[in-house]
Short mmCIF file of C-alpha atoms in Angstrom, two decimals:
data_model
loop_
_atom_site.label_atom_id
_atom_site.label_comp_id
_atom_site.label_asym_id
_atom_site.label_seq_id
_atom_site.Cartn_x
_atom_site.Cartn_y
_atom_site.Cartn_z
CA UNK R 105 -29.54 4.74 -13.09
CA UNK R 106 -27.54 1.51 -13.22
CA UNK R 107 -27.11 0.86 -9.49
CA UNK R 108 -29.95 -1.11 -7.93
CA UNK R 109 -30.33 -1.88 -4.22
CA UNK R 110 -31.09 -5.58 -3.63
CA UNK R 111 -31.23 -6.45 0.10
CA UNK R 112 -29.59 -6.06 3.51
CA UNK R 113 -28.60 -8.52 6.23
CA UNK R 114 -26.50 -8.74 9.38
CA UNK R 115 -22.79 -9.60 9.06
CA UNK R 116 -21.11 -10.70 12.32
CA UNK R 117 -17.35 -10.08 12.20
CA UNK R 118 -14.46 -10.22 14.69
CA UNK R 119 -14.91 -6.45 15.15
CA UNK R 120 -18.67 -6.47 15.70
CA UNK R 121 -21.93 -6.87 13.83
CA UNK R 122 -22.19 -4.85 10.62
CA UNK R 123 -25.17 -4.48 8.31
CA UNK R 124 -24.39 -5.67 4.80
CA UNK R 125 -26.21 -3.97 1.92
CA UNK R 126 -26.12 -5.50 -1.56
CA UNK R 127 -26.18 -3.43 -4.75
CA UNK R 128 -26.20 -4.54 -8.37
CA UNK R 129 -24.65 -2.56 -11.22
CA UNK R 130 -26.93 -3.50 -14.08
CA UNK R 131 -24.62 -1.88 -16.66
CA UNK R 132 -21.87 -4.47 -16.18
CA UNK R 133 -23.40 -7.19 -13.97
CA UNK R 134 -21.10 -6.37 -11.03
CA UNK R 135 -22.27 -6.78 -7.45
CA UNK R 136 -21.11 -4.32 -4.79
CA UNK R 137 -21.43 -4.42 -1.02
CA UNK R 138 -21.71 -1.71 1.61
CA UNK R 139 -20.99 -2.50 5.25
CA UNK R 140 -22.47 -0.13 7.81
CA UNK R 141 -22.56 0.13 11.57
CA UNK R 142 -24.66 2.38 13.76
CA UNK R 143 -27.20 5.03 12.80
CA UNK R 144 -26.11 6.82 9.63
CA UNK R 145 -28.97 9.33 9.71
CA UNK R 146 -28.44 13.00 10.41
CA UNK R 147 -25.97 15.66 9.34
CA UNK R 148 -22.99 14.35 11.33
CA UNK R 149 -20.28 13.23 8.86
CA UNK R 150 -19.94 9.45 8.60
CA UNK R 151 -16.57 7.73 9.12
CA UNK R 152 -16.03 5.88 5.85
CA UNK R 153 -13.73 3.82 3.67
CA UNK R 154 -14.08 3.29 -0.07
CA UNK R 155 -12.35 -0.03 -0.65
CA UNK R 156 -11.81 -1.57 -4.06
CA UNK R 157 -11.92 -5.36 -4.08
CA UNK R 158 -8.54 -7.06 -3.77
CA UNK R 159 -9.01 -10.83 -3.67
CA UNK R 160 -5.30 -11.44 -3.20
CA UNK R 161 -4.94 -9.00 -0.30
CA UNK R 162 -8.40 -9.19 1.31
CA UNK R 163 -8.92 -12.96 1.19
CA UNK R 164 -5.60 -14.62 0.32
CA UNK R 165 -3.40 -12.64 2.77
CA UNK R 166 -1.05 -11.34 0.07
CA UNK R 167 1.79 -9.13 1.29
CA UNK R 168 2.28 -7.60 -2.18
CA UNK R 169 -0.12 -4.78 -1.26
CA UNK R 170 -1.62 -3.13 1.81
CA UNK R 171 -5.26 -3.76 0.88
CA UNK R 172 -6.19 -6.50 3.36
CA UNK R 173 -4.61 -4.62 6.24
CA UNK R 174 -6.42 -1.43 5.21
CA UNK R 175 -9.79 -3.20 5.07
CA UNK R 176 -9.34 -4.77 8.50
CA UNK R 177 -8.10 -1.51 10.00
CA UNK R 178 -11.16 0.32 8.62
CA UNK R 179 -13.55 -2.27 10.09
CA UNK R 180 -11.76 -2.03 13.44
CA UNK R 181 -11.85 1.78 13.45
CA UNK R 182 -15.54 1.91 12.57
CA UNK R 183 -16.34 -0.64 15.28
CA UNK R 184 -14.44 1.48 17.81
CA UNK R 185 -16.44 4.54 16.83
CA UNK R 186 -19.68 2.55 16.65
CA UNK R 187 -20.76 4.32 13.47
CA UNK R 188 -19.43 4.18 9.94
CA UNK R 189 -19.60 2.70 6.48
CA UNK R 190 -17.36 0.76 4.07
CA UNK R 191 -18.11 0.77 0.35
CA UNK R 192 -16.67 -2.47 -1.04
CA UNK R 193 -16.47 -1.93 -4.79
CA UNK R 194 -15.78 -4.77 -7.21
CA UNK R 195 -12.95 -3.01 -9.04
CA UNK R 196 -10.16 -5.54 -8.74
CA UNK R 197 -6.64 -4.45 -9.64
CA UNK R 198 -7.53 -0.73 -9.76
CA UNK R 199 -10.18 -1.66 -12.30
CA UNK R 200 -8.39 -4.10 -14.63
CA UNK R 201 -9.82 -7.34 -13.20
CA UNK R 202 -8.33 -10.33 -11.42
CA UNK R 203 -6.76 -12.19 -14.35
CA UNK R 204 -5.19 -9.04 -15.74
CA UNK R 205 -3.92 -8.31 -12.25
CA UNK R 206 -2.16 -11.70 -12.22
CA UNK R 207 -0.59 -10.76 -15.57
CA UNK R 208 0.50 -7.45 -14.03
CA UNK R 209 1.97 -9.30 -11.05
CA UNK R 210 3.96 -11.45 -13.47
CA UNK R 211 5.42 -8.31 -15.04
CA UNK R 212 6.20 -6.99 -11.57
CA UNK R 213 8.02 -10.25 -10.81
CA UNK R 214 10.25 -9.36 -13.77
CA UNK R 215 10.99 -5.85 -12.46
CA UNK R 216 8.13 -3.57 -13.54
CA UNK R 217 6.40 -1.41 -10.95
CA UNK R 218 2.62 -1.49 -10.47
CA UNK R 219 1.98 1.44 -12.84
CA UNK R 220 4.39 0.21 -15.55
CA UNK R 221 2.78 -3.25 -15.42
CA UNK R 222 -0.75 -1.90 -15.92
CA UNK R 223 0.38 0.32 -18.77
CA UNK R 224 2.32 -2.51 -20.45
CA UNK R 225 -0.95 -4.45 -20.57
CA UNK R 226 -2.67 -1.51 -22.26
CA UNK R 227 -4.49 -0.13 -19.22
CA UNK R 228 -4.35 3.18 -17.42
CA UNK R 229 -2.60 3.34 -14.06
CA UNK R 230 -5.98 3.58 -12.30
CA UNK R 231 -9.18 2.56 -14.11
CA UNK R 232 -11.59 2.81 -11.18
CA UNK R 233 -14.94 4.58 -11.49
CA UNK R 234 -16.42 6.08 -8.34
CA UNK R 235 -19.60 7.47 -9.94
CA UNK R 236 -21.40 4.30 -8.83
CA UNK R 237 -21.21 5.62 -5.26
CA UNK R 238 -23.83 8.31 -5.85
CA UNK R 239 -26.85 5.98 -5.72
CA UNK R 240 -25.41 4.02 -2.77
CA UNK R 241 -24.93 7.20 -0.75
CA UNK R 242 -28.42 8.39 -1.63
CA UNK R 243 -29.93 5.04 -0.62
CA UNK R 244 -28.17 5.17 2.75
CA UNK R 245 -29.07 8.87 3.15
CA UNK R 246 -25.42 9.86 3.73
CA UNK R 247 -24.56 13.49 3.07
CA UNK R 248 -21.03 13.98 4.42
CA UNK R 249 -18.00 11.73 4.89
CA UNK R 250 -14.88 11.53 6.99
CA UNK R 251 -12.88 9.45 4.53
CA UNK R 252 -10.14 7.01 5.53
CA UNK R 253 -7.79 7.17 2.54
CA UNK R 254 -4.29 8.09 1.41
CA UNK R 255 -5.48 8.76 -2.13
CA UNK R 256 -6.25 12.40 -2.98
CA UNK R 257 -7.75 11.32 -6.32
CA UNK R 258 -10.46 9.50 -4.39
CA UNK R 259 -11.30 12.68 -2.47
CA UNK R 260 -11.41 14.68 -5.72
CA UNK R 261 -13.63 12.07 -7.41
CA UNK R 262 -16.12 12.31 -4.56
CA UNK R 263 -16.04 16.10 -4.55
CA UNK R 264 -16.69 16.03 -8.31
CA UNK R 265 -19.76 13.89 -7.61
CA UNK R 266 -21.01 16.51 -5.16
CA UNK R 267 -20.18 14.41 -2.09
CA UNK R 268 -19.05 16.47 0.89
CA UNK R 269 -15.75 15.02 2.18
CA UNK R 270 -15.25 17.08 5.34
CA UNK R 271 -12.04 15.32 6.40
CA UNK R 272 -9.40 12.99 4.97
CA UNK R 273 -8.11 10.60 7.61
CA UNK R 274 -4.67 9.09 6.94
CA UNK R 275 -4.99 5.31 6.64
CA UNK R 276 -1.51 3.77 6.56
CA UNK R 277 -1.12 0.19 7.65
CA UNK R 278 0.29 -3.10 6.36
CA UNK R 279 3.73 -1.91 5.20
CA UNK R 280 6.18 -4.81 4.84
CA UNK R 281 9.30 -5.74 2.81
CA UNK R 282 7.19 -7.30 0.04
CA UNK R 283 5.16 -4.16 -0.68
CA UNK R 284 7.74 -1.41 -0.05
CA UNK R 285 8.31 -0.76 -3.78
CA UNK R 286 4.56 -0.89 -4.45
CA UNK R 287 3.89 1.73 -1.78
CA UNK R 288 6.68 3.97 -3.04
CA UNK R 289 5.18 3.74 -6.55
CA UNK R 290 1.74 4.66 -5.22
CA UNK R 291 3.32 7.68 -3.54
CA UNK R 292 5.58 8.74 -6.41
CA UNK R 293 3.42 8.00 -9.47
CA UNK R 294 -0.17 7.98 -8.16
CA UNK R 295 0.16 10.79 -5.64
CA UNK R 296 -0.83 8.83 -2.55
CA UNK R 297 -0.12 10.71 0.67
CA UNK R 298 2.12 8.21 2.43
CA UNK R 299 4.44 9.15 5.26
CA UNK R 300 5.91 5.72 5.92
CA UNK R 301 4.32 5.73 9.37
CA UNK R 302 1.51 3.56 10.63
CA UNK R 303 -1.19 4.15 13.23
#
């Protein structure tokens, strides 16, 4: 087992007070965070979001993607429900890392789409690994999820891990002129279920 629970603390946010749980992946020295709100115990499925780190979108307000808007929308939705969890995984750039993501952005500036850019750098279109979730879910005693995602691969990855995803909740937000091509590529090449509508 490479995932090790470290500690928990309170995290006050504009949407309410979350609990923040720190995990360490000893295999690659990455640190992951889970935000939770409310009582997660019991058999009732937990409203959830699996969010891969996006420094540019989450912290630097980039309009090249929809990541920051998706993270904020998930926190808001969980706060409204009073119960839920966000797995914040350190898998920047769909797993290629921040500096490689900047290289990919440079290729996109020259006309490549997000998949072509990753592949030109020698990476797969999506390098993320969701197996690290198993120990986090076990630690939090979560058995079933209502997952906020547009990505059917994420649902399949969880099902393959034996995680019961009882419902996929469409999670479209943050569309703008700067990320229109990016979103169309996610839909056309990565199979994301995007309708072009927002909540």
